[in-house]
Amino acid sequence: PASTTRLPAGDLSVGGVPLTAVAERFGTPAYVLDEAEVRARCRAYRHAFPDAEVLYAAKAFLCRAMAHWVREEGLGLDVCSAGELELVVSAGFPPDRIVLHGNAKSPYDLEAALRLGVGRIVIDSAAEIARLAAAVGPRGRQKVLLRVVPGIAAGAHHKIRTGTEDQKFGLSVADGSAQHALARVLDQPRLELTGLHCHLGSQITSVKPYLAAVRRMTGLMARVREQHGVALPELDLGGGHGIAYRPGEAALDLAALSCRLRAELSRSCAAAGLPEPRLLLEPGRAVAGPAGVALYRVLAVKRTRATTFVAVDGGMSDNPRPALYGVGYAPRLVGSAAARGEGAGSGAGSGTGSGMCDATVVGRHCEAGDILAADVPLPSGVRPGDLIAVPAAGAYHLSMASGYNLVGRPPVIAVRDGHARPLVRRESLEDIRSRDIGL
Ligand code: LLP
């Protein structure tokens, strides 16, 4: 599918809708979501993994329309709270196609999952086994997966690496806690263990860690079979598939992942004499990320000797990723402002040609670290009133948005075939006031 990171200079439309029109009609800041791109990305997964169960990781971005699109395209869902779960079920998502995650699931999470009848619950700790069994009750039986630590380091930043020993998720094979938990779950008549789960981390652009994970996990499944005589039917390899945030950056190659993963699974299972388990995958970012664009209005431009600070009407409250992970984006001017600065043939990301300057796009929040993109090329004529678009903004922006400085969360606008419609409205002052009980 066409990625918004590859918008040519001068192409200022997403889903056939000019971004200037979105800004005019819905205001800024706003998040624009390309429905066709989301759907195409879902279809690409179905095509690459026709026999696997692909679960969209709702934590990347969730609203009811998104759940609806994902369902129509044949994906299931990975949720990690009662909130995500209740929202998608209220949108008609079939609960049996939902997997519940969490290293510290609350009683509400478990209650909602059991009441609504989620397909599987991923057990993340030893303590959860008894808690879940008690919640299921004597007559019930819940399908579960067990999350194990594969002992593989992968992921773009230490804060999003979850496959190594020394982090909070899952049960360790190295110290025996996974084996112990496995025996307990298999002994528990209220729980039906359908398979094992691991999640390596996020923003992974190489296929290799996934192949290593297949070897580790099938090795463990072979031991389960030897010790307990059970051939587990499912293997969930989590998500983590990386995307390009800037022109020229590599994304994880889905076709290569599919081809090599399936080959490795066949080989490892044949070597261990195991029947091949059904694969489950949980991509979040790779489905939603490239389909979203963050749209801001420039409010102030400050030129110091070293830098041009371009201050916009959003910032770390709608996109905490640069502050959290130090990641880079490729913002660009849109509309007539872009034409003003970018001469023919030069585009954002193509370097500082004539008429371009090194700019640092900052937010409106009360800290110096509220930087959306440092040292990026923008037309030197950039001025207040101009519009700025940040591509690849569909995942882990709004889902991690905060209420900092009470600026209100931006709306989500879906675009498709030249039409725009709001999916989530802007958080209003009234929304903010209504939660505050007062004196
Ligand atoms: N499955 C599990 C169990 C997960 O914990 C996650 C992400 C996923 C699937 C989906 O991973 P994805 O395909 O989206 O990489 N806030 C960070 C990313 C945190 C990912 C958390 N878990 C960021 O903005 O980069």
Coordinates of C-alpha atoms and ligand atoms in Angstrom, one line a residue:
P1 CA 0.0 0.0 0.0
A2 CA 1.0 3.6 -0.6
S3 CA 2.6 4.9 2.5
T4 CA 2.0 8.5 3.7
T5 CA 5.7 8.7 4.5
R6 CA 6.2 8.7 0.8
L7 CA 3.9 11.6 -0.1
P8 CA 5.7 13.5 -2.8
A9 CA 6.3 17.2 -2.3
G10 CA 3.2 19.1 -3.3
D11 CA 0.8 16.2 -2.8
L12 CA -1.0 17.4 0.2
S13 CA -4.0 15.1 0.2
V14 CA -4.7 12.0 2.2
G15 CA -7.5 9.7 1.1
G16 CA -8.3 12.1 -1.7
V17 CA -8.9 15.0 0.8
P18 CA -6.6 18.0 0.9
L19 CA -5.1 18.4 4.4
T20 CA -5.9 22.1 4.2
A21 CA -9.6 21.2 3.9
V22 CA -9.4 19.0 6.9
A23 CA -7.8 21.7 9.0
E24 CA -10.4 24.3 7.8
R25 CA -13.3 22.0 8.6
F26 CA -12.2 20.3 11.8
G27 CA -9.5 22.6 13.2
T28 CA -6.1 21.7 14.4
P29 CA -4.4 19.8 15.9
A30 CA -6.1 16.9 14.3
Y31 CA -5.3 13.3 13.4
V32 CA -6.2 12.2 10.0
L33 CA -6.6 8.5 9.4
D34 CA -6.6 7.0 5.9
E35 CA -9.3 4.3 6.0
A36 CA -8.1 2.6 2.7
E37 CA -4.6 2.4 4.0
V38 CA -5.7 0.7 7.2
R39 CA -7.8 -1.7 5.3
A40 CA -5.0 -2.4 2.8
R41 CA -2.6 -3.1 5.6
C42 CA -5.0 -5.5 7.2
R43 CA -5.4 -7.2 3.9
A44 CA -1.6 -7.4 3.4
Y45 CA -1.4 -9.4 6.6
R46 CA -4.3 -11.7 5.6
H47 CA -2.5 -12.3 2.3
A48 CA 0.9 -12.8 3.8
F49 CA -0.4 -15.1 6.6
P50 CA -3.5 -16.8 5.2
D51 CA -3.5 -19.6 7.8
A52 CA -2.5 -17.5 10.8
E53 CA -4.8 -15.6 13.1
V54 CA -3.9 -12.0 12.8
L55 CA -4.9 -9.9 15.8
Y56 CA -4.6 -6.1 15.5
A57 CA -3.0 -4.7 18.7
A58 CA -5.6 -2.2 19.8
K59 CA -3.1 -0.3 22.0
A60 CA -1.6 1.2 18.9
F61 CA -4.8 3.1 18.1
L62 CA -8.4 2.4 18.9
C63 CA -11.8 3.7 18.2
R64 CA -14.9 1.9 17.3
A65 CA -14.6 2.6 13.5
M66 CA -11.1 1.2 13.6
A67 CA -12.4 -2.0 15.3
H68 CA -15.1 -2.2 12.6
W69 CA -12.6 -1.9 9.7
V70 CA -10.2 -4.4 11.3
R71 CA -13.1 -6.9 11.7
E72 CA -14.4 -6.4 8.2
E73 CA -10.9 -7.2 6.9
G74 CA -10.8 -10.5 8.8
L75 CA -8.5 -9.6 11.7
G76 CA -9.1 -10.4 15.4
L77 CA -8.0 -8.0 18.2
D78 CA -5.5 -7.9 21.0
V79 CA -6.7 -5.8 23.9
C80 CA -5.1 -5.0 27.2
S81 CA -7.8 -3.5 29.4
A82 CA -11.5 -3.7 30.2
G83 CA -11.7 -0.2 28.6
E84 CA -10.4 -1.4 25.2
L85 CA -12.4 -4.6 25.5
E86 CA -15.7 -2.9 26.4
L87 CA -15.3 -0.3 23.6
V88 CA -14.7 -2.9 20.9
V89 CA -17.5 -5.2 22.1
S90 CA -19.8 -2.2 22.1
A91 CA -18.9 -1.8 18.4
G92 CA -20.0 -5.3 17.7
F93 CA -16.6 -7.0 17.7
P94 CA -17.0 -10.7 18.3
P95 CA -15.5 -11.4 21.7
D96 CA -14.2 -14.9 20.7
R97 CA -11.9 -13.1 18.3
I98 CA -10.3 -11.1 21.1
V99 CA -7.2 -11.9 23.1
L100 CA -6.7 -10.2 26.5
H101 CA -3.2 -9.2 27.5
G102 CA -1.6 -7.5 30.5
N103 CA 1.1 -8.1 33.1
A104 CA -1.1 -6.7 35.8
K105 CA -4.7 -7.3 34.9
S106 CA -7.1 -5.7 37.3
P107 CA -10.2 -7.5 38.7
Y108 CA -12.2 -5.4 36.3
D109 CA -10.2 -6.6 33.3
L110 CA -10.7 -10.2 34.2
E111 CA -14.3 -9.8 35.1
A112 CA -15.1 -8.0 31.8
A113 CA -13.1 -10.6 29.8
L114 CA -15.0 -13.5 31.4
R115 CA -18.4 -11.8 31.3
L116 CA -18.0 -10.9 27.6
G117 CA -16.4 -14.2 26.7
V118 CA -13.1 -13.3 25.2
G119 CA -11.5 -16.0 23.1
R120 CA -8.2 -16.2 25.0
I121 CA -6.6 -14.7 28.0
V122 CA -2.8 -14.5 28.0
I123 CA -1.5 -15.5 31.4
D124 CA 1.5 -13.3 32.2
S125 CA 2.5 -14.3 35.8
A126 CA 2.3 -17.2 38.3
A127 CA -0.1 -15.2 40.5
E128 CA -2.6 -14.9 37.7
I129 CA -3.2 -18.6 37.4
A130 CA -5.1 -19.0 40.7
R131 CA -6.8 -15.6 40.3
L132 CA -8.1 -16.4 36.9
A133 CA -9.2 -19.9 37.9
A134 CA -11.1 -18.5 40.8
A135 CA -12.8 -15.9 38.6
V136 CA -13.7 -18.5 36.1
G137 CA -15.6 -20.5 38.7
P138 CA -16.3 -24.2 39.1
R139 CA -18.4 -24.7 36.0
G140 CA -16.4 -22.5 33.6
R141 CA -13.5 -23.2 31.3
Q142 CA -11.4 -20.4 29.8
K143 CA -8.9 -20.7 26.9
V144 CA -5.5 -19.3 27.8
L145 CA -2.1 -18.8 26.4
L146 CA 1.0 -18.6 28.6
R147 CA 3.4 -15.7 27.9
V148 CA 7.0 -16.8 28.2
V149 CA 10.2 -14.8 28.0
P150 CA 12.0 -15.9 24.9
G151 CA 15.3 -14.4 25.9
I152 CA 15.8 -12.5 22.7
A153 CA 16.8 -8.8 22.5
A154 CA 15.0 -6.9 19.8
G155 CA 13.2 -3.6 19.5
A156 CA 14.1 -0.1 18.6
H157 CA 14.6 1.3 22.1
H158 CA 15.2 -0.3 25.5
K159 CA 11.8 0.9 26.7
I160 CA 10.1 -1.2 24.1
R161 CA 12.1 -4.4 24.4
T162 CA 10.2 -7.1 26.0
G163 CA 11.9 -10.3 25.0
T164 CA 14.8 -10.2 27.4
E165 CA 15.0 -11.7 30.8
D166 CA 15.2 -8.6 32.9
Q167 CA 11.9 -6.9 32.2
K168 CA 8.4 -7.2 33.7
F169 CA 6.5 -9.3 31.2
G170 CA 6.1 -13.0 31.0
L171 CA 7.4 -16.1 32.7
S172 CA 11.1 -17.0 32.4
V173 CA 12.2 -20.3 30.8
A174 CA 15.8 -19.6 32.1
D175 CA 14.8 -19.7 35.8
G176 CA 12.2 -22.4 35.4
S177 CA 9.1 -20.3 36.2
A178 CA 7.6 -20.8 32.8
Q179 CA 7.9 -24.6 33.2
H180 CA 6.4 -24.4 36.6
A181 CA 3.5 -22.3 35.5
L182 CA 2.9 -24.6 32.5
A183 CA 2.5 -27.6 34.8
R184 CA 0.1 -25.6 37.0
V185 CA -2.1 -24.4 34.1
L186 CA -2.2 -27.9 32.6
D187 CA -3.4 -29.2 36.0
Q188 CA -6.1 -26.6 36.3
P189 CA -9.4 -27.9 34.9
R190 CA -10.9 -24.4 34.6
L191 CA -8.2 -23.3 32.2
E192 CA -7.6 -24.7 28.7
L193 CA -4.0 -24.0 27.6
T194 CA -4.1 -23.6 23.8
G195 CA -0.6 -22.4 23.3
L196 CA 2.4 -20.2 24.2
H197 CA 2.9 -16.5 23.6
C198 CA 5.9 -14.3 23.3
H199 CA 6.4 -10.7 22.3
L200 CA 9.9 -9.6 21.5
G201 CA 9.5 -5.8 21.5
S202 CA 8.4 -3.1 19.2
Q203 CA 9.6 -1.3 16.0
I204 CA 11.6 -4.4 14.9
T205 CA 12.7 -4.1 11.3
S206 CA 14.6 -7.4 10.9
V207 CA 13.1 -10.8 10.4
K208 CA 15.9 -12.6 12.3
P209 CA 14.6 -12.1 15.9
Y210 CA 11.3 -13.7 14.8
L211 CA 13.1 -16.8 13.4
A212 CA 15.0 -17.1 16.7
A213 CA 11.7 -16.8 18.6
V214 CA 10.2 -19.6 16.5
R215 CA 13.2 -21.9 17.4
R216 CA 13.0 -21.1 21.1
M217 CA 9.2 -21.4 21.3
T218 CA 9.0 -24.6 19.4
G219 CA 11.9 -26.0 21.5
L220 CA 9.8 -25.3 24.6
M221 CA 6.6 -26.7 23.0
A222 CA 8.6 -29.9 22.3
R223 CA 9.5 -30.1 25.9
V224 CA 5.9 -29.6 27.0
R225 CA 5.0 -32.5 24.8
E226 CA 7.7 -34.7 26.2
Q227 CA 6.9 -33.9 29.8
H228 CA 3.1 -33.6 29.7
G229 CA 2.2 -35.4 26.5
V230 CA 0.4 -32.3 25.2
A231 CA 0.9 -30.9 21.7
L232 CA -0.2 -27.3 22.1
P233 CA -2.1 -26.2 19.0
E234 CA -1.2 -22.4 19.0
L235 CA 1.9 -20.3 18.9
D236 CA 1.5 -16.5 19.3
L237 CA 4.5 -14.6 18.3
G238 CA 3.2 -11.2 19.4
G239 CA 3.7 -8.0 17.3
G240 CA 6.5 -5.5 16.9
H241 CA 6.7 -5.2 13.2
G242 CA 8.5 -1.9 12.4
I243 CA 7.5 0.8 10.0
A244 CA 9.3 3.7 8.3
Y245 CA 8.8 7.1 10.0
R246 CA 11.0 9.0 7.6
P247 CA 11.7 8.7 3.9
G248 CA 14.5 6.2 3.4
E249 CA 13.9 4.3 6.6
A250 CA 13.4 0.6 6.4
A251 CA 10.2 -1.2 7.5
L252 CA 9.9 -4.8 8.3
D253 CA 9.4 -6.7 5.1
L254 CA 6.1 -8.5 5.5
A255 CA 6.6 -10.9 2.6
A256 CA 10.0 -11.9 3.8
L257 CA 8.6 -12.3 7.4
S258 CA 5.9 -14.6 6.1
C259 CA 8.1 -16.7 3.9
R260 CA 10.9 -17.2 6.3
L261 CA 8.8 -17.5 9.4
R262 CA 6.7 -20.2 7.9
A263 CA 9.7 -22.1 6.6
E264 CA 11.4 -21.9 10.1
L265 CA 8.2 -23.1 11.7
S266 CA 8.0 -26.1 9.4
R267 CA 11.7 -26.9 9.9
S268 CA 11.7 -26.5 13.7
C269 CA 8.5 -28.5 14.1
A270 CA 9.7 -31.3 11.8
A271 CA 13.0 -31.5 13.7
A272 CA 11.2 -31.7 17.0
G273 CA 8.6 -34.1 15.7
L274 CA 5.9 -31.6 16.6
P275 CA 2.7 -31.0 14.7
E276 CA 2.8 -27.4 13.4
P277 CA 0.9 -25.1 15.7
R278 CA -1.3 -22.4 14.3
L279 CA 0.4 -19.0 14.3
L280 CA -1.0 -15.9 15.9
L281 CA 0.4 -12.5 15.2
E282 CA -0.3 -9.2 16.9
P283 CA 0.7 -6.3 14.7
G284 CA -0.3 -2.8 16.0
R285 CA 2.0 -0.2 14.6
A286 CA 2.3 -1.8 11.2
V287 CA -1.5 -1.6 10.7
A288 CA -2.2 1.9 12.1
G289 CA 1.0 3.8 12.0
P290 CA 1.5 4.6 8.3
A291 CA -2.2 5.3 7.9
G292 CA -2.2 8.4 10.2
V293 CA -1.1 11.9 9.8
A294 CA -0.9 14.5 12.6
L295 CA -1.9 17.9 11.4
Y296 CA -0.9 21.1 13.3
R297 CA -1.0 24.8 12.8
V298 CA 2.1 26.9 13.3
L299 CA 1.5 29.4 16.1
A300 CA 4.9 31.0 16.5
V301 CA 8.3 31.0 14.8
K302 CA 11.4 31.9 16.9
R303 CA 14.7 32.3 15.2
T304 CA 17.8 32.0 17.4
R305 CA 21.3 32.0 16.0
A306 CA 21.5 28.2 15.9
T307 CA 17.9 27.1 15.3
T308 CA 14.5 28.0 13.9
F309 CA 11.9 26.9 16.4
V310 CA 8.6 26.3 14.8
A311 CA 6.0 26.1 17.5
V312 CA 2.7 24.2 16.8
D313 CA -0.6 23.9 18.5
G314 CA -0.1 20.3 19.7
G315 CA 3.0 18.6 21.1
M316 CA 4.0 16.0 23.7
S317 CA 0.4 15.6 24.9
D318 CA -0.7 14.2 21.6
N319 CA 2.7 12.7 20.6
P320 CA 4.9 11.7 23.5
R321 CA 7.1 9.5 21.4
P322 CA 10.0 11.8 20.7
A323 CA 10.3 12.7 24.4
L324 CA 10.0 9.1 25.5
Y325 CA 12.1 7.3 22.9
G326 CA 14.1 10.1 21.2
V327 CA 12.6 9.1 17.8
G328 CA 12.6 11.2 14.6
Y329 CA 9.8 12.3 12.4
A330 CA 9.7 14.1 9.0
P331 CA 7.2 16.9 9.4
R332 CA 6.4 19.0 6.3
L333 CA 4.6 22.1 5.5
V334 CA 1.4 21.7 3.6
G335 CA -0.7 23.9 1.4
S336 CA 0.4 27.1 -0.1
A337 CA 3.0 27.6 2.6
A338 CA 4.8 24.5 1.2
A339 CA 4.8 25.9 -2.3
R340 CA 6.2 29.2 -1.0
G341 CA 9.3 27.6 0.4
E342 CA 9.9 24.4 -1.5
G343 CA 11.1 25.1 -5.0
A344 CA 10.2 22.6 -7.7
G345 CA 11.9 19.2 -7.1
S346 CA 12.8 19.8 -3.4
G347 CA 10.8 18.2 -0.7
A348 CA 10.9 17.7 3.0
G349 CA 13.4 15.0 3.8
S350 CA 15.4 15.7 0.7
G351 CA 17.8 18.0 2.6
T352 CA 18.1 21.7 3.0
G353 CA 18.1 22.9 -0.6
S354 CA 17.5 26.5 -1.5
G355 CA 14.7 28.1 0.4
M356 CA 15.0 25.6 3.1
C357 CA 16.2 25.9 6.7
D358 CA 17.0 23.6 9.6
A359 CA 14.0 23.8 11.8
T360 CA 13.0 22.3 15.1
V361 CA 9.3 21.7 15.4
V362 CA 8.2 22.2 19.0
G363 CA 4.9 21.8 20.8
R364 CA 2.9 24.2 23.0
H365 CA 3.6 22.5 26.3
C366 CA 5.5 24.1 29.2
E367 CA 8.8 22.3 28.9
A368 CA 11.8 22.6 26.7
G369 CA 11.8 18.9 26.0
D370 CA 8.5 19.3 24.1
I371 CA 10.1 18.7 20.8
L372 CA 8.3 16.9 18.0
A373 CA 11.2 16.9 15.5
A374 CA 14.6 18.4 15.8
D375 CA 16.7 19.6 12.9
V376 CA 14.4 18.9 10.1
P377 CA 14.3 20.7 6.8
L378 CA 11.4 23.2 6.4
P379 CA 10.9 26.1 4.0
S380 CA 12.7 29.0 5.6
G381 CA 9.6 31.2 5.0
V382 CA 7.6 29.1 7.5
R383 CA 5.4 31.5 9.5
P384 CA 2.5 31.5 11.9
G385 CA -0.7 30.2 10.3
D386 CA 1.1 27.6 8.2
L387 CA 0.0 24.0 8.4
I388 CA 2.4 21.2 9.4
A389 CA 1.8 17.5 8.7
V390 CA 3.6 14.7 10.5
P391 CA 3.4 11.4 8.6
A392 CA 3.4 7.9 10.2
A393 CA 1.4 9.3 13.1
G394 CA -1.3 6.6 13.3
A395 CA 0.1 4.4 16.1
Y396 CA 1.0 5.2 19.7
H397 CA 0.2 8.9 19.4
L398 CA -3.4 9.4 20.4
S399 CA -3.4 6.1 22.3
M400 CA -0.7 7.5 24.5
A401 CA -2.1 11.1 24.6
S402 CA -2.2 12.8 28.0
G403 CA -4.1 15.6 29.5
Y404 CA -1.0 17.7 30.1
N405 CA -1.8 21.4 30.4
L406 CA -5.5 20.6 29.7
V407 CA -5.2 21.4 26.1
G408 CA -7.7 18.7 25.2
R409 CA -7.0 15.7 23.0
P410 CA -7.3 16.2 19.2
P411 CA -10.0 14.7 17.1
V412 CA -9.6 11.8 14.7
I413 CA -10.8 12.4 11.2
A414 CA -11.2 9.5 8.7
V415 CA -10.6 10.2 5.1
R416 CA -11.6 8.0 2.2
D417 CA -12.4 8.5 -1.5
G418 CA -12.3 12.3 -1.1
H419 CA -14.6 12.4 1.9
A420 CA -13.7 13.3 5.5
R421 CA -15.7 12.4 8.6
P422 CA -14.9 12.6 12.3
L423 CA -14.4 9.3 14.2
V424 CA -13.5 10.8 17.5
R425 CA -14.4 14.4 18.4
R426 CA -12.0 16.9 19.9
E427 CA -11.9 16.9 23.7
S428 CA -13.7 20.0 24.8
L429 CA -13.3 22.2 27.8
E430 CA -16.7 20.8 28.9
D431 CA -15.3 17.3 28.8
I432 CA -12.4 18.4 31.0
R433 CA -14.6 20.3 33.4
S434 CA -17.1 17.6 33.7
R435 CA -14.7 15.2 35.4
D436 CA -13.6 17.8 37.9
I437 CA -15.9 17.5 40.9
G438 CA -15.1 20.9 42.3
L439 CA -15.0 22.2 45.8
Ligands
LLP1 N1 1.5 -7.6 21.4 C1 1.9 -7.3 22.7 C2 1.8 -8.2 23.8 C3 2.4 -6.0 22.9 O1 2.8 -5.6 24.1 C4 2.4 -5.1 21.8 C5 3.0 -3.7 22.0 C6 2.0 -5.5 20.6 C7 1.5 -6.8 20.4 C8 2.0 -4.6 19.3 O2 3.3 -4.2 19.0 P1 3.5 -3.4 17.7 O3 3.2 -4.3 16.5 O4 2.6 -2.2 17.7 O5 4.9 -3.0 17.7 N2 4.6 3.0 22.8 C9 5.7 2.4 22.0 C10 5.3 1.0 21.6 C11 4.9 0.1 22.7 C12 4.4 -1.3 22.3 C13 3.8 -2.0 23.4 N3 3.3 -3.3 23.1 C14 6.0 3.2 20.8 O6 5.4 4.3 20.7 O7 6.9 2.9 20.1

